[in-house]
């Protein structure tokens, strides 16, 4: 998850998703930090990628974005191996207020969409 999902609360009680949506939020600052083994036992896995991999200081050219997509593909492959029955949802990266970063986000989202 990313900062946009930080307020999602699983479990019972006020302000939580409830019994029908058991689960947990697992923070991974970058794609490399995604731990597929923490997803074992879940029927649905939702990956919400943020902008950390796409910040302008990390992206020098298009191949850097393609590399990030390749890293995500490798994580998804491992997730499918470890959790073969799980449904895996990959959410697009949301736009930023930084125009240059939005170019990176648009290309990343397009490449991920083509990959899936």
Short mmCIF file of C-alpha atoms in Angstrom, two decimals:
data_model
loop_
_atom_site.label_atom_id
_atom_site.label_comp_id
_atom_site.label_asym_id
_atom_site.label_seq_id
_atom_site.Cartn_x
_atom_site.Cartn_y
_atom_site.Cartn_z
CA UNK A 1 0.00 0.00 0.00
CA UNK A 2 0.94 3.64 -0.17
CA UNK A 3 0.05 6.83 1.66
CA UNK A 4 -3.38 6.86 -0.02
CA UNK A 5 -4.32 3.63 1.76
CA UNK A 6 -2.85 4.41 5.18
CA UNK A 7 -6.25 5.07 6.78
CA UNK A 8 -7.88 1.80 5.73
CA UNK A 9 -8.62 -0.23 8.85
CA UNK A 10 -9.50 -3.91 8.71
CA UNK A 11 -11.45 -5.91 11.29
CA UNK A 12 -14.52 -5.25 13.45
CA UNK A 13 -15.73 -2.04 14.99
CA UNK A 14 -16.47 1.55 14.08
CA UNK A 15 -14.37 2.95 11.25
CA UNK A 16 -13.22 -0.50 10.09
CA UNK A 17 -14.12 -2.52 7.01
CA UNK A 18 -15.87 -5.23 9.06
CA UNK A 19 -16.13 -9.00 9.10
CA UNK A 20 -16.73 -9.30 5.37
CA UNK A 21 -13.37 -7.74 4.55
CA UNK A 22 -10.75 -9.35 6.75
CA UNK A 23 -7.21 -8.45 5.86
CA UNK A 24 -4.32 -6.23 6.60
CA UNK A 25 -2.47 -3.30 5.09
CA UNK A 26 1.17 -4.03 4.39
CA UNK A 27 3.37 -1.01 3.64
CA UNK A 28 6.12 -1.36 1.09
CA UNK A 29 7.90 1.90 0.27
CA UNK A 30 9.06 0.67 -3.14
CA UNK A 31 8.32 -2.24 -5.45
CA UNK A 32 11.49 -3.98 -4.25
CA UNK A 33 10.07 -3.94 -0.70
CA UNK A 34 6.93 -5.91 -1.58
CA UNK A 35 7.05 -9.20 0.33
CA UNK A 36 4.81 -11.73 -1.46
CA UNK A 37 5.06 -14.13 1.49
CA UNK A 38 3.00 -11.72 3.62
CA UNK A 39 0.08 -12.34 1.24
CA UNK A 40 -0.20 -16.06 1.94
CA UNK A 41 -3.70 -17.06 3.01
CA UNK A 42 -5.62 -14.22 1.36
CA UNK A 43 -8.14 -14.73 -1.44
CA UNK A 44 -7.76 -11.19 -2.78
CA UNK A 45 -4.55 -9.22 -3.01
CA UNK A 46 -4.70 -5.55 -3.95
CA UNK A 47 -1.46 -3.78 -4.87
CA UNK A 48 -1.64 -0.02 -4.80
CA UNK A 49 1.60 1.34 -6.18
CA UNK A 50 2.66 4.81 -5.18
CA UNK A 51 5.09 7.28 -6.68
CA UNK A 52 8.28 6.39 -4.79
CA UNK A 53 9.74 4.41 -7.70
CA UNK A 54 8.70 7.12 -10.15
CA UNK A 55 10.18 10.22 -8.54
CA UNK A 56 12.16 12.38 -10.93
CA UNK A 57 15.42 11.84 -9.03
CA UNK A 58 15.16 8.07 -9.71
CA UNK A 59 14.03 8.26 -13.35
CA UNK A 60 16.66 9.36 -15.84
CA UNK A 61 15.04 7.88 -18.94
CA UNK A 62 12.29 5.57 -20.14
CA UNK A 63 14.35 2.46 -19.44
CA UNK A 64 14.23 3.28 -15.72
CA UNK A 65 10.43 3.17 -15.86
CA UNK A 66 10.54 -0.07 -17.83
CA UNK A 67 12.83 -1.47 -15.15
CA UNK A 68 10.29 -0.59 -12.44
CA UNK A 69 7.56 -2.35 -14.44
CA UNK A 70 9.83 -5.37 -14.83
CA UNK A 71 10.39 -5.42 -11.06
CA UNK A 72 6.62 -5.33 -10.53
CA UNK A 73 6.16 -8.16 -13.06
CA UNK A 74 8.68 -10.27 -11.12
CA UNK A 75 6.80 -9.62 -7.84
CA UNK A 76 3.49 -10.53 -9.49
CA UNK A 77 4.98 -13.74 -10.86
CA UNK A 78 6.19 -14.69 -7.39
CA UNK A 79 2.81 -13.78 -5.88
CA UNK A 80 1.07 -16.07 -8.38
CA UNK A 81 3.48 -18.89 -7.51
CA UNK A 82 3.03 -18.48 -3.75
CA UNK A 83 -0.73 -17.71 -3.82
CA UNK A 84 -2.02 -19.50 -6.93
CA UNK A 85 -5.70 -19.25 -5.95
CA UNK A 86 -5.65 -15.58 -4.99
CA UNK A 87 -7.11 -12.88 -7.20
CA UNK A 88 -4.51 -10.17 -7.65
CA UNK A 89 -5.57 -6.60 -8.41
CA UNK A 90 -3.05 -3.95 -9.40
CA UNK A 91 -4.25 -0.39 -8.98
CA UNK A 92 -2.82 2.35 -11.21
CA UNK A 93 -0.56 4.97 -9.68
CA UNK A 94 -2.51 8.14 -8.92
CA UNK A 95 -1.42 11.45 -10.46
CA UNK A 96 0.93 13.82 -8.68
CA UNK A 97 1.04 17.60 -8.40
CA UNK A 98 4.48 17.42 -10.04
CA UNK A 99 4.11 17.67 -13.82
CA UNK A 100 7.37 15.86 -14.65
CA UNK A 101 6.48 12.98 -12.35
CA UNK A 102 3.08 12.67 -14.04
CA UNK A 103 4.84 11.82 -17.30
CA UNK A 104 6.56 8.97 -15.47
CA UNK A 105 3.28 7.88 -13.88
CA UNK A 106 1.39 7.85 -17.18
CA UNK A 107 4.05 5.72 -18.89
CA UNK A 108 4.30 3.37 -15.88
CA UNK A 109 0.52 2.90 -15.81
CA UNK A 110 0.41 2.26 -19.57
CA UNK A 111 3.20 -0.32 -19.39
CA UNK A 112 1.61 -2.06 -16.40
CA UNK A 113 -1.74 -2.15 -18.20
CA UNK A 114 -0.07 -3.73 -21.25
CA UNK A 115 1.74 -6.23 -19.03
CA UNK A 116 -1.46 -7.36 -17.30
#
